[in-house]
XYZ file of C-alpha atoms in Angstrom:
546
model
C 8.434 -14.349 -6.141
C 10.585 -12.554 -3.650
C 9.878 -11.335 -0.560
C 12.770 -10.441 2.249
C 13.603 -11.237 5.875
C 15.678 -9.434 8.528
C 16.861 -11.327 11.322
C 20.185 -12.101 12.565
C 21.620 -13.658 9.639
C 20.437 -11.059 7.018
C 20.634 -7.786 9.378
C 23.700 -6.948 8.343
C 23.875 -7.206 5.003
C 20.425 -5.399 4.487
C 21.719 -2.095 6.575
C 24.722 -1.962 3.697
C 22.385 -2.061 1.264
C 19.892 0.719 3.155
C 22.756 2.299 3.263
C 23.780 2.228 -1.005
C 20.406 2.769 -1.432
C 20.525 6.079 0.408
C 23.806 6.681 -0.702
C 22.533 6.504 -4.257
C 19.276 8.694 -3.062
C 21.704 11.272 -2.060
C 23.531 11.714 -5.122
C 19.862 12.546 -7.076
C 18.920 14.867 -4.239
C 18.124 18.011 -6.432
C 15.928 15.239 -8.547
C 13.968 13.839 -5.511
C 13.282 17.089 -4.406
C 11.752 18.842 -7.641
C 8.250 18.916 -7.613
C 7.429 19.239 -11.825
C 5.179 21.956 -11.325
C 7.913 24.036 -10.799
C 9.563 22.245 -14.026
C 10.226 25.933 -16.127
C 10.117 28.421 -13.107
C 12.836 25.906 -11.642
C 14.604 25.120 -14.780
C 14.629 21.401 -13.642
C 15.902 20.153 -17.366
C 19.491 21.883 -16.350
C 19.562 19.139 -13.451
C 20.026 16.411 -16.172
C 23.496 15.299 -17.571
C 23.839 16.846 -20.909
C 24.334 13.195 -22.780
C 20.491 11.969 -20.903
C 18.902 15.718 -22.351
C 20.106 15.121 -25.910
C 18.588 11.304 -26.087
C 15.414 11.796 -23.529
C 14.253 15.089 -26.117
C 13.979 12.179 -28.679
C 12.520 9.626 -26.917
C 8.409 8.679 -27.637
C 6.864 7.586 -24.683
C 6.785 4.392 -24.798
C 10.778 4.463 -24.868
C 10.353 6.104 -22.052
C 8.556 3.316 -19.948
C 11.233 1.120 -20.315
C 13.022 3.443 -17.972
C 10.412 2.361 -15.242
C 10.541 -1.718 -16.303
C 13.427 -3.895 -15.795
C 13.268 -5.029 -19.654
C 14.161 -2.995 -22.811
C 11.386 -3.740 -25.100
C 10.813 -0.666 -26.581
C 13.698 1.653 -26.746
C 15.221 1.965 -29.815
C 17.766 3.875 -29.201
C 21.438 3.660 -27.658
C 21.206 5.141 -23.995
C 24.379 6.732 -22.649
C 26.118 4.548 -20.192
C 25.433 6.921 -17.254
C 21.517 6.505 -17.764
C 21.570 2.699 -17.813
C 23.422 2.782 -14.964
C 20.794 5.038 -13.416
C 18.363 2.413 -14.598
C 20.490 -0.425 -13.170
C 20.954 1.641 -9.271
C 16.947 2.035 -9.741
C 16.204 -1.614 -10.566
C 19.024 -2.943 -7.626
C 17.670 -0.872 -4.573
C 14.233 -1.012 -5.534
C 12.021 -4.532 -3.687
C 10.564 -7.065 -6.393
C 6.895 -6.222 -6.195
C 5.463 -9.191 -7.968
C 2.718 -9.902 -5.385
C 3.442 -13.432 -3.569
C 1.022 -16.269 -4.331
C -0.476 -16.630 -0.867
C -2.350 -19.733 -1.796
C 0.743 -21.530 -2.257
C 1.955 -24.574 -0.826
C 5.449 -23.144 -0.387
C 4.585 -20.202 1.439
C 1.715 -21.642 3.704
C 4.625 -24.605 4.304
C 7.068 -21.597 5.415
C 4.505 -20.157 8.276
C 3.535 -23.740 9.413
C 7.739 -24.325 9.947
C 7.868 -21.054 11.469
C 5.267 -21.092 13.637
C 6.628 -24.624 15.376
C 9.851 -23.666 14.827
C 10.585 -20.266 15.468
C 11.631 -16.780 13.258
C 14.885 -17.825 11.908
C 13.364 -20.876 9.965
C 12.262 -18.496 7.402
C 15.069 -17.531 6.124
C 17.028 -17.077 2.436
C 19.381 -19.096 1.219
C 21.430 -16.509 -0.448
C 23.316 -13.529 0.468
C 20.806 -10.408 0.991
C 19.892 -8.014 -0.842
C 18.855 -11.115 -3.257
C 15.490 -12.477 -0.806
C 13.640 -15.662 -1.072
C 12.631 -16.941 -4.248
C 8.984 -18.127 -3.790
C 7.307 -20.029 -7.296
C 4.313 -17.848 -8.222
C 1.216 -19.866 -9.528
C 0.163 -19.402 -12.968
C -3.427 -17.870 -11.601
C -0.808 -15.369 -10.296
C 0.634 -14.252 -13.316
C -2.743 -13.623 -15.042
C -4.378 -10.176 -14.753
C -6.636 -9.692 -12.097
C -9.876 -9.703 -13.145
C -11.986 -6.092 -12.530
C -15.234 -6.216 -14.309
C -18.407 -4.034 -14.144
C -16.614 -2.335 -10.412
C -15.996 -5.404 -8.769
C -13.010 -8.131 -8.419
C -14.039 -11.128 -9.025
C -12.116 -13.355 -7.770
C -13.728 -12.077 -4.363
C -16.540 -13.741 -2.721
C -19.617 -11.216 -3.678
C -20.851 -11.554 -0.318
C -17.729 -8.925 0.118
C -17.776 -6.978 -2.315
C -20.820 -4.880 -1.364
C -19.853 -1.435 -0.297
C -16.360 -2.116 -1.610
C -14.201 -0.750 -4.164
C -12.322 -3.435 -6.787
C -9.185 -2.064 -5.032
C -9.833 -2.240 -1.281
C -11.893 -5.887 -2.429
C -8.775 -7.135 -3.845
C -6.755 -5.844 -0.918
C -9.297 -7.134 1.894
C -8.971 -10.462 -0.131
C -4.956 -10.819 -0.265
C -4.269 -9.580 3.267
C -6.948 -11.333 4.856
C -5.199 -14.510 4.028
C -1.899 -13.321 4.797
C -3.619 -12.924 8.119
C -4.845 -15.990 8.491
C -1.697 -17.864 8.257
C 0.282 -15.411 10.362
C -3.009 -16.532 13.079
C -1.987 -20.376 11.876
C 1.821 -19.813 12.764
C 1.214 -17.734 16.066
C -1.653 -19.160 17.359
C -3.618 -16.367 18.018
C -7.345 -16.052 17.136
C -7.731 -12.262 18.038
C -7.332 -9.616 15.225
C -6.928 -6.237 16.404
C -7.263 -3.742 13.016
C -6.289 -0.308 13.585
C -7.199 2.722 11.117
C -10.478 -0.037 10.238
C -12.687 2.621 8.644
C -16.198 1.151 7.367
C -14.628 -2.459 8.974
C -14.191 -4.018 5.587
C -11.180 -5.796 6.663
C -12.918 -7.099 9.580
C -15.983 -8.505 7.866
C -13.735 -11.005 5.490
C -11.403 -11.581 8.967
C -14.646 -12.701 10.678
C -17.134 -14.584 8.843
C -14.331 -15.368 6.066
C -11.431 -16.457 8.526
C -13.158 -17.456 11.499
C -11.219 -14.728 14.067
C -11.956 -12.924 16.336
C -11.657 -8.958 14.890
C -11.679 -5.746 17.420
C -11.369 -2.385 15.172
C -9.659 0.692 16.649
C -10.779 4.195 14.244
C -10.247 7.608 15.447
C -13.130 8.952 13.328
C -16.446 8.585 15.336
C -18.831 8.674 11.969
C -17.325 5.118 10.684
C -18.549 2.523 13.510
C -22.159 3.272 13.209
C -21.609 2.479 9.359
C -19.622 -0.240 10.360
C -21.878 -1.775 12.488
C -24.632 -1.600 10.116
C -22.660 -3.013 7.397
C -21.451 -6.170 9.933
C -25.322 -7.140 10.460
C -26.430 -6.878 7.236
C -23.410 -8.983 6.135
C -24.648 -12.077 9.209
C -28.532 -11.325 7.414
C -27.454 -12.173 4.329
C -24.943 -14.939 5.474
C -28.078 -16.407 7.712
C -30.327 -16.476 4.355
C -27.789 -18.230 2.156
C -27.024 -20.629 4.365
C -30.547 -21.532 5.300
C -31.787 -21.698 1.725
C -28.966 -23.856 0.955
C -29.360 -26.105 3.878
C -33.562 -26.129 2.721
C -32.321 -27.143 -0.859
C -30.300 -29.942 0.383
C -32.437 -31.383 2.769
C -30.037 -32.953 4.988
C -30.281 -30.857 7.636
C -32.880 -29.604 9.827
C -32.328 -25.716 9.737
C -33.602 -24.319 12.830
C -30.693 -25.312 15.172
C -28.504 -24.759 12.117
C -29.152 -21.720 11.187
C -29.287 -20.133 15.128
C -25.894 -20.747 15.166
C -25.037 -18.341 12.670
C -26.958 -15.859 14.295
C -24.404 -16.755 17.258
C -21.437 -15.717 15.437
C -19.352 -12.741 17.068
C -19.403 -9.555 15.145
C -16.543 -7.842 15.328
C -16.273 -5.093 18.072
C -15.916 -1.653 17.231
C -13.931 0.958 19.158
C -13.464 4.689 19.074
C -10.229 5.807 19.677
C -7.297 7.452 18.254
C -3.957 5.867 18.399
C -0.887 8.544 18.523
C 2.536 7.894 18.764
C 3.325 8.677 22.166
C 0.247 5.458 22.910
C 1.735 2.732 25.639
C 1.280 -0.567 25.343
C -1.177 -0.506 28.784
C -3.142 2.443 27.276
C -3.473 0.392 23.962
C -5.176 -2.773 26.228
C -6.741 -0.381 27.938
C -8.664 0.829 24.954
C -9.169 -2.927 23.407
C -10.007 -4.171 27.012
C -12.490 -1.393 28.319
C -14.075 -0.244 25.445
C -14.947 -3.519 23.742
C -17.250 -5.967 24.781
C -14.691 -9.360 24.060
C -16.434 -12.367 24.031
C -15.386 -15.812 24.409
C -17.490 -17.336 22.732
C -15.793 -18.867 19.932
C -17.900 -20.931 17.641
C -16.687 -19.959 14.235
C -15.684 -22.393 11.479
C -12.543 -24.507 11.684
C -12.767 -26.150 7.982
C -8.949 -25.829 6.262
C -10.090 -25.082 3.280
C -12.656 -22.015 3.914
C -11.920 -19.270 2.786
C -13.319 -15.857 1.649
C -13.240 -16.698 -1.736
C -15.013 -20.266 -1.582
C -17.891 -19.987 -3.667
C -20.460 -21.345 -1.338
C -18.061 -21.361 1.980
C -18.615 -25.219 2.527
C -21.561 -24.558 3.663
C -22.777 -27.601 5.254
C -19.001 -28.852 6.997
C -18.945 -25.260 8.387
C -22.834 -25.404 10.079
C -21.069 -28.723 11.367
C -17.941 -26.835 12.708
C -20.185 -24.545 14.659
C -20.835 -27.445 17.186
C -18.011 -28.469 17.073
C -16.308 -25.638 17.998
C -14.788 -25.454 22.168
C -14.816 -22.034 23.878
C -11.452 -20.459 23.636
C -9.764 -18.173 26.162
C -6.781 -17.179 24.497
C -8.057 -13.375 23.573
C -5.392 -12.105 25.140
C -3.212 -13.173 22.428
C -3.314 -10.788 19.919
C -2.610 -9.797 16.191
C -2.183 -6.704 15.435
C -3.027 -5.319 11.518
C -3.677 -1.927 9.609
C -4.468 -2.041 5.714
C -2.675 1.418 4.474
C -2.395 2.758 7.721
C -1.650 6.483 7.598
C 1.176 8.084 8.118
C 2.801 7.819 11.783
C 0.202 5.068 12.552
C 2.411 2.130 10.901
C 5.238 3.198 13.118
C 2.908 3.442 16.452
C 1.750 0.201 15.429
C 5.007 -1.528 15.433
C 5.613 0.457 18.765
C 3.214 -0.841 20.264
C 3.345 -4.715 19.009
C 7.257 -4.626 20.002
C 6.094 -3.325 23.378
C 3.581 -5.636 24.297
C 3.775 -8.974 25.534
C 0.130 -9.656 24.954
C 0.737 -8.859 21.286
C 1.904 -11.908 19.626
C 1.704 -11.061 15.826
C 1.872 -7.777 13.378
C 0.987 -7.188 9.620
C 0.722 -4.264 8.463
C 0.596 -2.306 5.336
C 1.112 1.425 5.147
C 0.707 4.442 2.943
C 1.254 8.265 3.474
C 4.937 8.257 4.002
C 5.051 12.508 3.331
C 2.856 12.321 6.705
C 5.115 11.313 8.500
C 6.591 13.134 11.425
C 10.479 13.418 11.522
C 13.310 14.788 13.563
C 13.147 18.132 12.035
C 9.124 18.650 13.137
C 8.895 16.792 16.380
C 10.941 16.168 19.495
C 8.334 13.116 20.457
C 8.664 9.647 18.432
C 9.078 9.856 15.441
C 7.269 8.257 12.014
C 10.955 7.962 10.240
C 13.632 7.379 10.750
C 12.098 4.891 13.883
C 15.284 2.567 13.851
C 18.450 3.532 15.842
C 20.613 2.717 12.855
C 18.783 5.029 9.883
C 18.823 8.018 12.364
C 22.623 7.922 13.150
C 23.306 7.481 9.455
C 24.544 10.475 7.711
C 22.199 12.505 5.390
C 19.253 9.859 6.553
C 17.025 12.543 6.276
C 14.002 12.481 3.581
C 12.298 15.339 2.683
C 8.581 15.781 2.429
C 8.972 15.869 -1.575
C 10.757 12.543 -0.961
C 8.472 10.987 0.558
C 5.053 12.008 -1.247
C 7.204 10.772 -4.084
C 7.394 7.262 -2.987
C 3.509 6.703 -2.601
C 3.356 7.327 -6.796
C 2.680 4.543 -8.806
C 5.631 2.927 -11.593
C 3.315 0.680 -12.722
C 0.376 2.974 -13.164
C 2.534 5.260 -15.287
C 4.616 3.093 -17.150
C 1.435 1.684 -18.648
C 0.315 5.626 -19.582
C 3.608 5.831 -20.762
C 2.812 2.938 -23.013
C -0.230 4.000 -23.772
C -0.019 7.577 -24.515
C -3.213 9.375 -23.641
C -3.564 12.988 -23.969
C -3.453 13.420 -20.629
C 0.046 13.349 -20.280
C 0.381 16.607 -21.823
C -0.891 17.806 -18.488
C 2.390 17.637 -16.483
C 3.229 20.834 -19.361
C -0.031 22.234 -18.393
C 0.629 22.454 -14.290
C 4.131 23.272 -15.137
C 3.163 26.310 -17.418
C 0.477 27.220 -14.963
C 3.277 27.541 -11.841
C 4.563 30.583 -13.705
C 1.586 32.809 -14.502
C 0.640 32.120 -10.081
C 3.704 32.914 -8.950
C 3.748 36.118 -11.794
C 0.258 36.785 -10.083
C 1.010 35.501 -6.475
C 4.568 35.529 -5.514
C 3.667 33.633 -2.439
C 1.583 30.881 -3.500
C 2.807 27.891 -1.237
C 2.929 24.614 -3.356
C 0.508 22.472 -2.316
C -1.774 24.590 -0.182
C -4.809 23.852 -2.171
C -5.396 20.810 -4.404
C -6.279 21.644 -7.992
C -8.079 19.434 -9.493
C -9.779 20.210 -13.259
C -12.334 17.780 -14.507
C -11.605 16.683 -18.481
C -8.691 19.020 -18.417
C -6.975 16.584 -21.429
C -9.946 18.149 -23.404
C -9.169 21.657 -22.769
C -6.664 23.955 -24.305
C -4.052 25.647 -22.025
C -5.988 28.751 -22.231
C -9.240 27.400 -20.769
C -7.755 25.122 -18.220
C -5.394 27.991 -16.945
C -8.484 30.329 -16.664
C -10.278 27.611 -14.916
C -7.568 26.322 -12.657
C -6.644 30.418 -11.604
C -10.691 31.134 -10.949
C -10.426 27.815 -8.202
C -7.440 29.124 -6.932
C -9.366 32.705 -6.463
C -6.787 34.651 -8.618
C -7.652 37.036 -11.441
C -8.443 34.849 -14.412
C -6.787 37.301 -16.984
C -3.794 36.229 -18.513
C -1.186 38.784 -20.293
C -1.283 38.369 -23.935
C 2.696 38.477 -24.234
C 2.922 36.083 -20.972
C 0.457 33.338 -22.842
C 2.468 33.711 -26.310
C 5.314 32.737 -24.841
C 3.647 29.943 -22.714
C 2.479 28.373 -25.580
C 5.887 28.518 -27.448
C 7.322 26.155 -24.520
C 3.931 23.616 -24.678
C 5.612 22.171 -27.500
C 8.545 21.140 -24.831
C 5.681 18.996 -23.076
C 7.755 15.520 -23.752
C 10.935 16.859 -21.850
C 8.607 17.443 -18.724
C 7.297 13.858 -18.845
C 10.618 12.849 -19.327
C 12.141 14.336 -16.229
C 8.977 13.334 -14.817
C 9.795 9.547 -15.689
C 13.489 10.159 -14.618
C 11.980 11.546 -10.840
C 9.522 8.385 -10.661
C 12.019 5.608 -11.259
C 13.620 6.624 -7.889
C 10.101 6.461 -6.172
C 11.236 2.711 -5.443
C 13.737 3.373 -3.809
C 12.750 5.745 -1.684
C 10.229 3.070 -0.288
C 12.677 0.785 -0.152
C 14.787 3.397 2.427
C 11.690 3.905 4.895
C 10.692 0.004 4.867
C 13.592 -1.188 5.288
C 13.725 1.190 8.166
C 10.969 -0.143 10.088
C 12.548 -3.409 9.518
C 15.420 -2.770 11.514
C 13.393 -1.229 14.448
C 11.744 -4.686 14.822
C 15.280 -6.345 14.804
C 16.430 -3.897 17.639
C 13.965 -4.884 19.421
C 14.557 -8.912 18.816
C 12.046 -9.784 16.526
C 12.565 -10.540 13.036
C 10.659 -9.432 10.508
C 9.321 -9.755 6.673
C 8.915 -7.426 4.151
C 6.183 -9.410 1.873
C 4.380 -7.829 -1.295
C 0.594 -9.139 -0.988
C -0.938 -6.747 -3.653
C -1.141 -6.758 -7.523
C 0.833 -3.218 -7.506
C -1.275 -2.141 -10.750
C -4.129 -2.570 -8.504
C -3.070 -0.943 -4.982
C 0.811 0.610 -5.239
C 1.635 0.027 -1.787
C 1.494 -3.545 -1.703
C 4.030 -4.256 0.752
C 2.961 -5.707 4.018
C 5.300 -6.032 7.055
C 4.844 -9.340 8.820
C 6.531 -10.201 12.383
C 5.313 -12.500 15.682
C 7.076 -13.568 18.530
């Protein structure tokens, strides 16, 4: 598996290719930009070379997928140079997303020499934009396993409230988390954007940290809170049963000490961009009751996913265990943090002396601020290099663009539902709104049509018009011709396919980005994919500690 680093021997090499990547961006502008609702009204199959139009018409779907893969399996036909050099630009500036096998001797090995040794240890033998080849474990390689709405490979005790997603994510980045806690030496998690404190349950009685949540909305903590002590209930139970079944313990002291373990620590507040680092410690300091008392579990091998948590070495470890007073140094993490919040978190961690360790994951790139809707700091570009680059600029299209899902669609693709007929459908719809509603702003109001694949265009343009609150009737001559271009519905998933492979690379821009801001700042940085991307598309997270 790859993952990449930028520090002082990579920098360089990394901003040239930023800068082919956006270079390459550039020259598929009018692409990037076109939503495919607007695909007829538009006329975004004249933005095509000629020699792509006469092959993509021709193409089934599953030809098609290929152009998201970086194999050929299923195109049978001879693509014009032009579009497998498109392929080829897509494939080079886009970052390998096989997810890294975090269990790994190789890559536990490279935070334990990193951690004693210091950044630049961790660092690729070969010339960037080629990154570190990790060996992925065979367990890796294998589908994840979803059954019934819940991952299995997760501890159940976890799972309870918890989508197979987010349980798979919670899983994969707590233990990135732990070993960036192993390398830095810091016990105190800080998660920002925590919601319902999922994260933080599998950080605390899974990791053995110390977890303080930061969420602007008010309703979560109560939940959160709720969900933390019925988690330590159930924890206490097991544990005591299983200690009663063993009998070689006597479970009264035992089991008190699990009713001693620190829940995490729940704070209301919302974290904006302008946020200093002494307003941040403020908030954790303040508003959050930190305890010292440390008295979690120290066994190497516990984990979250242990099936029953080594249950009688970690009552053990709870005696063991000496108070700590290192709170001050802290982690800082945010699974799919929103918009300008992964930027304010890096802000903040580069800032802060206290702050010894970031990962973080985001999501949300078209919320973003930029230079053209804010004179305050920015969410991109946030490095000094992207923003004096020429044409650095993405646009909002851009960016909602790169939160889509290749693999997600190239599986459709392969698949062929009847579903797919629906990018024809919102296309075809655009013109009878703007024929009824000149003004209609794209995007305004989500439109959303349950079973539409079931529906002829008719119905679901009736429908989708009566939730848009527009007259419902549609001109007989307008819907005749309509339905003479629905037979056109493969050259709209085909442009659709040709937008998508450049979604990539688009992420590749902003990360990359963020990247560089860290190295400005001295620290260097890792751009590591933790997530099955079938699973959760942004599976990137951004690792750093001082």
């Amino acid at each position: 598996m790859e993952f990449v680093c930028c520090n002082n021997n990579s920098a360089q090499s990394l901003q040239s290719f930023h800068t082919n990547a956006l270079n390459f961006i550039t020259l598929y502008k009018t692409v990037v930009d076109a939503y495919v609702s607007n695909f007829f009204v538009e006329d975004h199959w004249k933005k095509l070379p000629n020699s792509w139009k006469d092959v993509l018409c021709c193409m089934d779907t599953d030809e098609l997928s290929d152009l998201l893969s970086v194999t050929s399996k299923h195109c049978r036909r001879v693509l014009p140079l032009s579009l497998l050099c498109f392929k080829s630009c897509t494939q080079t500036y886009s970052l390998g997303r096989y997810p890294v096998d975090l269990d790994s001797d190789k890559i536990k090995q490279k935070f334990k020499d990193n951690g004693s040794a210091g950044c630049d240890v961790m660092e690729s033998n070969q010339n960037i934009p080629v990154p570190v080849q990790l060996e992925v474990s065979d367990s890796m390689k294998s589908k994840h396993s979803v059954k019934d709405g819940q991952y299995l490979p997760l501890n159940q005790f976890f799972r309870k409230h918890v989508k197979p997603k987010k349980q798979h994510e919670i899983l994969q980045l707590g233990k990135l988390i732990s070993l960036l806690s192993q390398a830095s030496g810091s016990k105190h998690v800080v998660d920002v954007g925590a919601g319902q404190g999922h994260l933080s349950r599998i950080l605390t009685f899974g990791h053995s940290l110390k977890v303080t949540t930061v969420e602007a909305s008010g309703c979560h903590a109560p939940k959160a809170e709720k969900f933390d002590k019925d988690m330590s209930y159930t924890i206490r139970s097991h544990l005591k049963r299983k200690l009663k079944e063993s009998k070689m313990i006597d479970t009264t002291d035992e089991t008190c000490a699990v009713d001693s373990i620190p829940l995490p620590n729940h704070v209301t507040c919302m974290i904006q961009p302008n946020t200093t680092p002494g307003d941040f410690l403020q908030v954790i300091n303040s508003e959050a009751s930190i305890s010292n008392e440390d008295n979690l579990c120290q066994c190497p091998n516990h984990g979250p996913d242990d099936s029953l948590f080594r249950l009688q070495t970690c009552i053990k470890c709870f005696k063991k265990r000496e108070i700590s007073h290192e709170d001050k140094r802290l982690l800082l993490t945010g699974l799919h943090a929103c918009g300008d919040l992964t930027p304010t978190i890096l802000r903040v961690f580069a800032r802060c002396d206290d702050i010894r360790g970031v990962a973080s994951v985001g999501c949300c790139y078209m919320k973003m601020s930029t230079k053209e809707n804010t004179s305050e700091d920015v969410g991109y570009p946030i490095s000094k290099f992207v923003s004096e680059l020429p044409d650095h600029q993405l646009t909002y299209e851009a960016r909602e663009m790169a939160c889509h899902s290749i693999d997600v669609y190239r599986q459709r693709l392969l698949d062929n539902p009847p579903n797919l007929k629906l990018h024809c459908y919102r296309a075809l719809l655009q013109e009878i709104i703007l024929h009824k509603k000149p003004d209609f702003v794209f995007g305004a109001t989500k439109l959303t049509i349950k079973k539409a694949e079931q529906m002829d265009f008719e119905r679901y343009a009736k429908i989708a018009l009566a939730k848009l609150g527009l007259d419902c009737e549609i001109d007989s001559d307008i819907l005749k011709t309509l339905l003479c271009k629905l037979s056109n519905w493969k050259d709209v998933v085909a442009f659709y396919t040709i937008r998508l492979a450049l979604a990539p690379v688009v992420e590749t821009v902003i990360l990359l980005d963020r990247m560089f801001y860290l190295k400005e700042q001295g620290i260097s940085s890792y751009l590591i994919p933790v997530f099955d991307p079938s699973l959760s598309p942004r599976n990137f997270a951004l690792v750093a500690y001082k």
